[in-house]
Each structure stands twice: as C-alpha cells, then as structure tokens.
Amino acid sequence: MESEGRSPTFRVLGPLEAQVGESFRLSPGRQQIVLTMLLLEANRVVGTNRLIEAIWDGAPPATARVQVQICVSALRNILRESGWADALVTRAPGYLLRVPDDELDARLFARLTADADVLAAQGNLKEATRVLREAIGLWRGPALDGIHSRLVRARAAQLDESLLLARETSFDLAFRVGDHHTTIGDIAALLQEHPLRERLRGQYMLALYRSGRRAEALEAYRVGRELMIEELGIEPGAELRELESAMLSDAHQLLTPRSAATRAEPEVTPVPRQLPADIADFTGHADLVARVRYLLVGRDTRRAAKVVVLTGKPGVGKSTLGVHVAHALGETDFPDGQLYCQLGGTGPAPADPADVLGRFLRALGVPVEGIPETLGERATLFRHLLADSRSLIVLDDAASESQVRHLLPGSGNCAVVVTSRVRLTGLAGAKVLEVDVLAPAQAVRMLVQVVGQERVAAEPAAADALVRLVDRLPLALRIISARLAARPTLTLSWMLERLSDEQRRLDELSHGEMVVRASVALTYDSLDPQARELMRLLGALAGATFPAWVAAALLGVDLDRGTQLVEHLVDMQMIEIAPGDVASTPRYRFHGLLRLFARERLEQEGDDAHAAITRVVGGWLGLARGAHTSLYGRDNSTVLHGSAERWPLPRDLVDRLLARPLSWLEAERDCLCGAVDMAVAAGLDEHAWDLAVTLVALFEARLYHDHWERTHTKALEAVRATGNRRGEAALLCSLGSMHLSGRKLTEALWVLRPALATFTELDEVHGMAIARRNLALVNQMRGEDGAARRGYERACAEFATVGDVVGQAHVWVQIAALDLAAGDIGRAEQHLLRALALCPPEGSRRVENQLRFRLSELLMRQARHQHAAELLNGLLDTVRVSRDLMGQVRVLHRLGTVNAVLGKPETAARVLREALDLAAQAVNTVPVDGIRLELAAQLRELGRHEEAARVETEDSQPGRLTIDRITAG
C-alpha cells in the first residue's frame, strides 16, 4: 500500500505488500522470505547461505541453493514487469536489491525518527511532533506480519520495538508542550498491549497525575507492581519507584513544564570545558606531543573527525599525556568546546556508551527530556549537534572499539583523543600511537621537577639508579618523586635502598592514590582466567625475553592457543614485543615492574608452576639438543645426554628455528642459560645437567667460558643434591673440556679423573670414551705423545662400541696431529682419510672443519702450499659465517704463515693483523706471541720496521688461543 503524499514504497512496516506502481503478487512462502531478506538488507549483499538459513531455519534440503536461484529468478521477472528491471543483481556471495532509501518504508521511518530527535533537541517541538507522527503513520500493523521465518521474525521484533520507542517519544513530546489530557487514552491502549513496559507505565502515571488524577496514577503503579511481582518475580525499577515517591509527596518536579513552543528565542547553547586540570610539572614525550598536535590540527582534508589513540602499558602516563595535549591545543584550535569522559575501560564496569552520550548531550545543552532513549538515536543527535562545531573530545581509558565508536563526531572539524591500554587498531581512520616509558634523561628530569635540582645534583648516581630500578615508568617515578618531596630531609640513596629489595618494591611504590600495583591490577583483573594464569606463569621465567612457544608450554596448550594468549597480553599492554627483527619469530618481554607483579600474583594464587616450568625447560632442552644434532650430525655425537622428558614442538617450527643452529643458540643464549637456572631452582636435576652439557657446542664456539662455568656449577649443585652420579660425571667431564680450552691442565685433571672413575663404576661406556679422550688431550698438551696415543686409541674403541662416529672421527684427527708432530706424514694422511670416511653423510660441520684444518697442515708438510692456501681460504669463509672466534684466529694464523712461505708478505701481514685483532677478544687461552712474531717478520719484509717494533712490544696478555681446538658451527 502507498503512504499519502509519497511515491509508492516497498512496505516492510506491516504485512509484506510490496508494491511498485501497480500491485504485483508473490507466491507465499519462499518468494516472500527471499524478498523480505533482500528488503531488510537493501543495497547490501545478502549471502546465499543467509537466504537458505532464513527459508529453512537450519535444516535445508540438498537442493536448497537451486531453489533459492529459482526464487530469485521469479522475483526478477516480477520486478521487471513492474519497471524495476535492474533492481535485483547477483553479487558474490549472494544477491543485492537496489532500492532508494526514500522508497523503503523501514528506512524512511528510521530517517524521520532521527529528524524528529534533532528537531526536539533544537526546541522545535511542534515540527518534531509532526515528523514523528508521519513516521508512525507509515506502519500498517506488526512488521513483516505473516512471514514465518526465524531470522525474519527476529528482525521484525527489532522493527516493532522501534515503533514502541517512537510512540513513547511522541508521548514525551506531548508532555513537553503541556498536552497530557489527550494522550491518556493512547497510552492506556498501548499499555494494555505491553503491561510490563516500565517507561510506558511511567508515562501513563505522569499523564494521569498532571491531569489531576493522582489517585488513579498511584493505582496504575500498584497494578503494575503486582503484575511484575506475579509475572517476573521482581520489583519495578528505580525510576518507576522514584516516580511513585514523588507523586506521594507532590514533588515540584512533576509539575507541568513551561511549554517549549512558547519560547520566543532559543536558549544559548553552553560551551563545555570539561578537561581535568593539566599537570604543571609535565615532563618528557616532546616528540609525541608534537606528533599528536600535528595529527589533530594539521592540514587534513578528510571529512571524518581526526582520531588519535594513545596506548601503552599501565602507569606509562597515557591519561596525563592526553589531557596535557588537550590543554596545549586550547580554545584557539577548538573554540566550541572540550568534552571529557573517563570511560573506566580497565575497571570492572566500563562506562556504557549510551550513558556517556547522555552526559555529552546534556553538556551541549540538550534538556534531559529531549535526550533520545536508544544508543543509536543518541549517537545520531550527538553527531548532528557537532556537525558545524570545532570541538575536542577526550575519551580516557577506553575498553574497546565498540565502546568508542558511537562517541565519535562525524565532522572533520572535530578531533578526538582516546587513551587505552588496548591497541584500538580496529577503530577506522584512527592513528594509534604508542606511549613508551621515558628516556633516561627525561626520567631524571621528572625527579628534578618534583624533588628539586639541588637534591638530585647531590646524588646523581642514586638518581640514575632509581630511574633504572623502575624501568623509567612515569607512574613509579612520580610516586618516588612525591615521597621524596614529602620528606625533604631524606636522601635519594634512602629511597634506592628501600626499592632494592624486589620482594617489597611494589609495596614501596605507593603514595596516596598513586599505586603501581593497583594500576596494573586494573588491567590484570579484566583479563580472562587463562590469560591471567599465563601472565602469572610468565613471571617465573628467568630470561629477559621469550618466544611465543614458551607461553604454550607454560599452559600446556597448543602453539596457536599459546600465541593467541600471548598476543592478547600484548594488546592489553601487560607484555610487549621485544625490539629487533620480529618478522618471523617475534619475541616478548615484561616491563620490570610488571614482571614483579606477575611473580607476586604467582605466589599468591598457588598455580602449579612446577609442572609449567618442567614443560618450558623440556622445550628448551629439546631445541638445544636439536641444534646440537644439526651441528654434529648425530644426537649422541661427542656428548652424553640424560633421560629428562622434552616438551614437543611442531616440526615446522623446529625446522624454522634451527635452520642455522649456532646462530639460534647464540640468539637464545640468555634464555637457555636461564632455563638451566630454572631447572636447578625447580629441582629438575636431569634437565639441568643435560641442558648445560648440550650448550657446550655454543660455549666452545664463542669462547663463553663464564657461561660455561656458571651453568655447570649451578647444575652440579642440583645433581649432587639428588645423588645423580651420572649427571655429576657428565658435568665434570664437560668442565674438563673447558679447562683444556684455557690450557689449564692441572684443573682439567682434577675434574676429568673423578669423572672417568664414576663413568667406569657406572659402566657408562660413552662417558668413559669422552673422559678418556679429554685425558689423552691433556697428555698431548704435556708432550706425552705415547700416553696420548694410547688414550686416544682406547677412547676410539669405546666410541665405536656406542656408535659415536663423530667421536671416532675427532679422535683420529688428534692421532693424525701426533703423527705430524712425529714427522710421519704418510700415517697422518691415512688417519685423516679414515676420519673423513667416518664423518656421517648428514654432516658434522665442527669435526669436518677440524679435519680440514689438520689437512692444511698436512699439505704444508708436503710443500703443497698453494693447495693449503686454497683450503684455508674456504675454511675461513665457513668459520666467519658461523662467527667462530677461535676458529677464525686459528685459520688466519695459519693462512698468514702459508702466504709468507708463498712470498706474499702484504697478504700475510694483513691476515696476521686480523688474527691478532680477533685474538684480543678472546679470554682464558694461550698467548699469541707466535702470531705477533710472524706479523713483525712480515712487516720488516715490507720495510715497515717501526711498525714491526711496536707489534713486538704490544701487551701479549689480552689475546690467547688454544693449540689443538678449532670449534666451528
């Protein structure tokens, strides 16, 4: 049917009597449902699956898609006959019906009700009433009456609700012009249909009361109360109860308001200035302040409001920065007002956007009775009032995009500053800026601003230490500053001592309402239970950073879930992505104070941290053993392993991480050493010793003797506490290798002899082979070649017994060295070829590099110096790629010697100088006097006598090298 005075419309607000010009008839059932769904989403694509669901309510036949296509084809024919040939089009993944908004009564109704809201807010009540009546007049009964589909009925219910709201709004407009008598009948009839609707009952009571029928108004309340108790078991809401109380006391606010229609002039709209006070001693973030100002007031031709989101971890000063920037912009940039609201996003009950809009509308001059009921209507009115305004809105502590989205103005003249602990990246058009901790100098400046220049200058070291202790977190610095300012006689050193104890640091970071723990707790409490558990368990980690798989291991979940949870903690600013190359495998870290908070909650909430740590350490052990296998070609090559359970990781992840095993070991050095510490602290002695000895592949290659000794000493505590003799022997044997690397032969014997004795007692053949090989190396370094040869041969037989071919190959290389020392070049060549044949097909880069190095010596003994140079140049490339410091020095030294023999003093001097420079980075090794003397000789050959003299007199202590170890990855 047609609305009076309007073009024919597609009717939704009533029975589906779709008309275009003359009536056309639809087949009942599927055709009606398809057309209804297309009309409800007019000018938007409706998916075929959605149409199937609407028709068959979740139980479609096999031919459902074909039947939908038939319905659409029939509808096209009907529309074409009515002059709408191109209205219905196919658009993946479904169909789209083109209908102008003013020819669809549901859209027309929505526009008219919004127009009425705007007119009412402007005080034009007469026109608002007329437009609203026109909107209500579009209805011809319940929406979409007669269409039997679950989806359609759900949308119809929404439309019917919008009619009820419109009718209630029309009653409010009547009250505002003093017209109460004529509304009583209409309200009563509608209340008969909806007896439990409290707003409607309140309007009925008010109409009766203002018509002088007080007793009937109170009786209406009594009837409604009894009905609600009987039907719902609840009392009426606070608003209805307050209305009854006001009527009982004849409160003045119930009197008829002055008719807005009689106003000669509209009231002047107030200019809101709602910003909190600025911070007088605001410090730091100058670049960020300038960036925000540029984004909000810079040249930008976009029509949408400019929105900047300031995000960051708890206590970083987002709110302070947002308010400071807003004050800095001032009335010049935004003369029409500054609206502010604390949205409570980190609290237990974030602000309702509808309530916030109500506050903003009141601040913009809209009377209480003129504020629309629904969120959408309030947002529409808000955008309308700010359409020609230059206003700034500050939304502090937002919880989510959905909370903010309705609070944004539509005009490009306006700007919005949002602060949130959540990265609101889903907010269209917003610029998200990260607020980080202060730079060191800015952090000290904050202390100066509050405490005073004199006190800070008197203790500069203490000031720097305080800044470092709280990781430059502004909230913590402000608390420290406030406490010191309140106690002028106390020193910065006193505060430093108070904060040095991690157990009470969070207790000390409290002053008045400023409390670091409470600030963090707001976000922590808003997390779901599993995310809170993850944060607590992360506090048990020893390393500064960690990869995503650690989160999965802590919780015992799959990698996808672990990654999802750790990214959620990043979004909530509880952890952060560590700087560096995170393109493929991002790493994460805690801010220091947030880590303390996590550890504190871990202790308080009694999580099963032991099981979590066991899984994480098992994960590190599995990866470390995988890296060792990649380096040596076999899992059991030259190292003894324990029986500790490893945490399995996805094969593709392991392959990706260990593509360059030595580089991975280097990158994860702190975490791997920290995993040893965690294992020891948790009593996981088997994990501790296995991981410690597996890491020797890294410690040898990079000359990390401090890490080597520290991890082994810690692991020894664990194995000795549990009586784990096999683990103790393995650690002692590994420490023997460390002492050999530093040529500390006596210390090596102290640990290798008891290790061999224990292995023999336990009948641990592999351990015996490793210990015996190392003892033979001691004999070789002492010049006891016969004893060394006997030890090597026995160790080789034991390596063969356990199938450690890499161990055998290494021993034959050492035997070849004895042959070369004895001048038996032929036997040396046989033994080197034997070692080469033993190297596994999958490769053992370390042993192969040792073998190639020894072959270069053989070639030199055979006077094949050019071949030796070529072999050494290739080997140098290998050890440079693996960043093997010791290997580079050894190869460069020999390459210099070869070039000197070949008559190339310039090249010889260059590589010998490089060897000497690299040797200066090494520690705990033998003197490099040999390199120095050869370099001086080549410099004299070049006529550079003064330089040669300087080289000869340089200190020989910093750079030292081992004799028979080359450790390339």
Short mmCIF file of N, CA and C in Angstrom, two decimals, residues 46-101:
data_model
loop_
_atom_site.label_atom_id
_atom_site.label_comp_id
_atom_site.label_asym_id
_atom_site.label_seq_id
_atom_site.Cartn_x
_atom_site.Cartn_y
_atom_site.Cartn_z
N VAL A 46 23.26 -9.89 0.30
CA VAL A 46 22.77 -10.94 1.20
C VAL A 46 23.27 -12.27 0.66
N GLY A 47 24.06 -12.96 1.45
CA GLY A 47 24.66 -14.22 1.02
C GLY A 47 23.62 -15.31 0.78
N THR A 48 23.90 -16.19 -0.16
CA THR A 48 23.00 -17.31 -0.44
C THR A 48 22.80 -18.17 0.81
N ASN A 49 23.86 -18.38 1.57
CA ASN A 49 23.74 -19.18 2.79
C ASN A 49 22.78 -18.53 3.78
N ARG A 50 22.81 -17.21 3.81
CA ARG A 50 21.90 -16.49 4.71
C ARG A 50 20.45 -16.69 4.27
N LEU A 51 20.21 -16.65 2.98
CA LEU A 51 18.86 -16.86 2.46
C LEU A 51 18.39 -18.29 2.74
N ILE A 52 19.30 -19.24 2.60
CA ILE A 52 18.94 -20.64 2.89
C ILE A 52 18.57 -20.79 4.36
N GLU A 53 19.35 -20.16 5.23
CA GLU A 53 19.05 -20.24 6.66
C GLU A 53 17.69 -19.62 6.97
N ALA A 54 17.39 -18.50 6.31
CA ALA A 54 16.11 -17.82 6.56
C ALA A 54 14.92 -18.68 6.10
N ILE A 55 15.08 -19.36 4.99
CA ILE A 55 13.96 -20.14 4.45
C ILE A 55 13.74 -21.43 5.24
N TRP A 56 14.82 -22.14 5.52
CA TRP A 56 14.65 -23.48 6.10
C TRP A 56 15.06 -23.57 7.58
N ASP A 57 15.42 -22.45 8.20
CA ASP A 57 15.72 -22.42 9.63
C ASP A 57 16.73 -23.50 10.04
N GLY A 58 17.81 -23.64 9.29
CA GLY A 58 18.89 -24.53 9.69
C GLY A 58 18.76 -25.96 9.24
N ALA A 59 17.69 -26.33 8.51
CA ALA A 59 17.53 -27.71 8.04
C ALA A 59 17.21 -27.71 6.55
N PRO A 60 18.12 -27.24 5.71
CA PRO A 60 17.84 -27.10 4.28
C PRO A 60 17.91 -28.45 3.57
N PRO A 61 17.19 -28.58 2.48
CA PRO A 61 17.31 -29.79 1.66
C PRO A 61 18.57 -29.71 0.80
N ALA A 62 18.90 -30.80 0.15
CA ALA A 62 20.09 -30.83 -0.70
C ALA A 62 19.98 -29.86 -1.87
N THR A 63 18.74 -29.57 -2.30
CA THR A 63 18.53 -28.69 -3.46
C THR A 63 18.32 -27.23 -3.06
N ALA A 64 18.71 -26.87 -1.85
CA ALA A 64 18.40 -25.54 -1.32
C ALA A 64 18.93 -24.42 -2.22
N ARG A 65 20.17 -24.52 -2.65
CA ARG A 65 20.75 -23.44 -3.46
C ARG A 65 20.03 -23.30 -4.79
N VAL A 66 19.63 -24.42 -5.37
CA VAL A 66 18.90 -24.38 -6.64
C VAL A 66 17.55 -23.70 -6.44
N GLN A 67 16.88 -24.04 -5.33
CA GLN A 67 15.57 -23.45 -5.06
C GLN A 67 15.68 -21.94 -4.82
N VAL A 68 16.75 -21.51 -4.17
CA VAL A 68 16.95 -20.07 -3.97
C VAL A 68 17.13 -19.39 -5.32
N GLN A 69 17.90 -20.01 -6.20
CA GLN A 69 18.12 -19.44 -7.53
C GLN A 69 16.80 -19.33 -8.30
N ILE A 70 15.94 -20.33 -8.13
CA ILE A 70 14.62 -20.29 -8.80
C ILE A 70 13.80 -19.13 -8.26
N CYS A 71 13.80 -18.96 -6.92
CA CYS A 71 13.06 -17.84 -6.30
C CYS A 71 13.57 -16.50 -6.80
N VAL A 72 14.88 -16.35 -6.86
CA VAL A 72 15.46 -15.08 -7.31
C VAL A 72 15.08 -14.82 -8.76
N SER A 73 15.12 -15.85 -9.58
CA SER A 73 14.75 -15.68 -10.99
C SER A 73 13.30 -15.23 -11.12
N ALA A 74 12.40 -15.83 -10.32
CA ALA A 74 10.99 -15.44 -10.36
C ALA A 74 10.81 -14.00 -9.90
N LEU A 75 11.54 -13.61 -8.86
CA LEU A 75 11.46 -12.23 -8.36
C LEU A 75 11.95 -11.24 -9.41
N ARG A 76 12.98 -11.59 -10.13
CA ARG A 76 13.47 -10.70 -11.20
C ARG A 76 12.39 -10.46 -12.24
N ASN A 77 11.69 -11.51 -12.60
CA ASN A 77 10.63 -11.37 -13.60
C ASN A 77 9.53 -10.46 -13.08
N ILE A 78 9.14 -10.65 -11.81
CA ILE A 78 8.08 -9.81 -11.22
C ILE A 78 8.52 -8.35 -11.18
N LEU A 79 9.77 -8.11 -10.74
CA LEU A 79 10.27 -6.74 -10.66
C LEU A 79 10.39 -6.11 -12.05
N ARG A 80 10.81 -6.90 -13.02
CA ARG A 80 10.96 -6.39 -14.38
C ARG A 80 9.62 -5.95 -14.93
N GLU A 81 8.59 -6.73 -14.67
CA GLU A 81 7.24 -6.38 -15.15
C GLU A 81 6.74 -5.10 -14.49
N SER A 82 7.27 -4.78 -13.30
CA SER A 82 6.82 -3.57 -12.58
C SER A 82 7.73 -2.38 -12.82
N GLY A 83 8.66 -2.51 -13.78
CA GLY A 83 9.51 -1.37 -14.10
C GLY A 83 10.80 -1.32 -13.32
N TRP A 84 11.16 -2.40 -12.61
CA TRP A 84 12.39 -2.44 -11.80
C TRP A 84 13.33 -3.48 -12.40
N ALA A 85 13.67 -3.32 -13.65
CA ALA A 85 14.40 -4.36 -14.37
C ALA A 85 15.78 -4.63 -13.78
N ASP A 86 16.46 -3.60 -13.32
CA ASP A 86 17.84 -3.78 -12.85
C ASP A 86 17.95 -3.73 -11.33
N ALA A 87 16.84 -3.88 -10.62
CA ALA A 87 16.87 -3.74 -9.16
C ALA A 87 17.58 -4.90 -8.47
N LEU A 88 17.36 -6.12 -8.96
CA LEU A 88 17.89 -7.31 -8.29
C LEU A 88 19.08 -7.84 -9.08
N VAL A 89 20.29 -7.79 -8.47
CA VAL A 89 21.51 -8.20 -9.16
C VAL A 89 22.23 -9.27 -8.35
N THR A 90 23.02 -10.06 -9.07
CA THR A 90 23.84 -11.09 -8.42
C THR A 90 25.19 -10.49 -8.03
N ARG A 91 25.55 -10.62 -6.76
CA ARG A 91 26.84 -10.16 -6.24
C ARG A 91 27.38 -11.22 -5.29
N ALA A 92 28.57 -11.71 -5.57
CA ALA A 92 29.16 -12.73 -4.67
C ALA A 92 29.21 -12.17 -3.25
N PRO A 93 28.81 -12.96 -2.25
CA PRO A 93 28.43 -14.38 -2.35
C PRO A 93 26.92 -14.60 -2.41
N GLY A 94 26.16 -13.62 -2.95
CA GLY A 94 24.71 -13.78 -2.98
C GLY A 94 24.06 -12.79 -3.93
N TYR A 95 23.12 -11.99 -3.36
CA TYR A 95 22.32 -11.09 -4.20
C TYR A 95 22.16 -9.74 -3.50
N LEU A 96 21.87 -8.71 -4.33
CA LEU A 96 21.69 -7.36 -3.82
C LEU A 96 20.46 -6.75 -4.48
N LEU A 97 19.61 -6.12 -3.66
CA LEU A 97 18.41 -5.45 -4.17
C LEU A 97 18.61 -3.95 -4.02
N ARG A 98 18.60 -3.26 -5.19
CA ARG A 98 18.79 -1.81 -5.17
C ARG A 98 17.46 -1.11 -4.94
N VAL A 99 17.37 -0.38 -3.83
CA VAL A 99 16.15 0.37 -3.51
C VAL A 99 16.55 1.71 -2.92
N PRO A 100 16.14 2.83 -3.48
CA PRO A 100 16.42 4.13 -2.86
C PRO A 100 15.84 4.17 -1.45
N ASP A 101 16.57 4.82 -0.53
CA ASP A 101 16.14 4.83 0.87
C ASP A 101 14.74 5.40 1.05
#
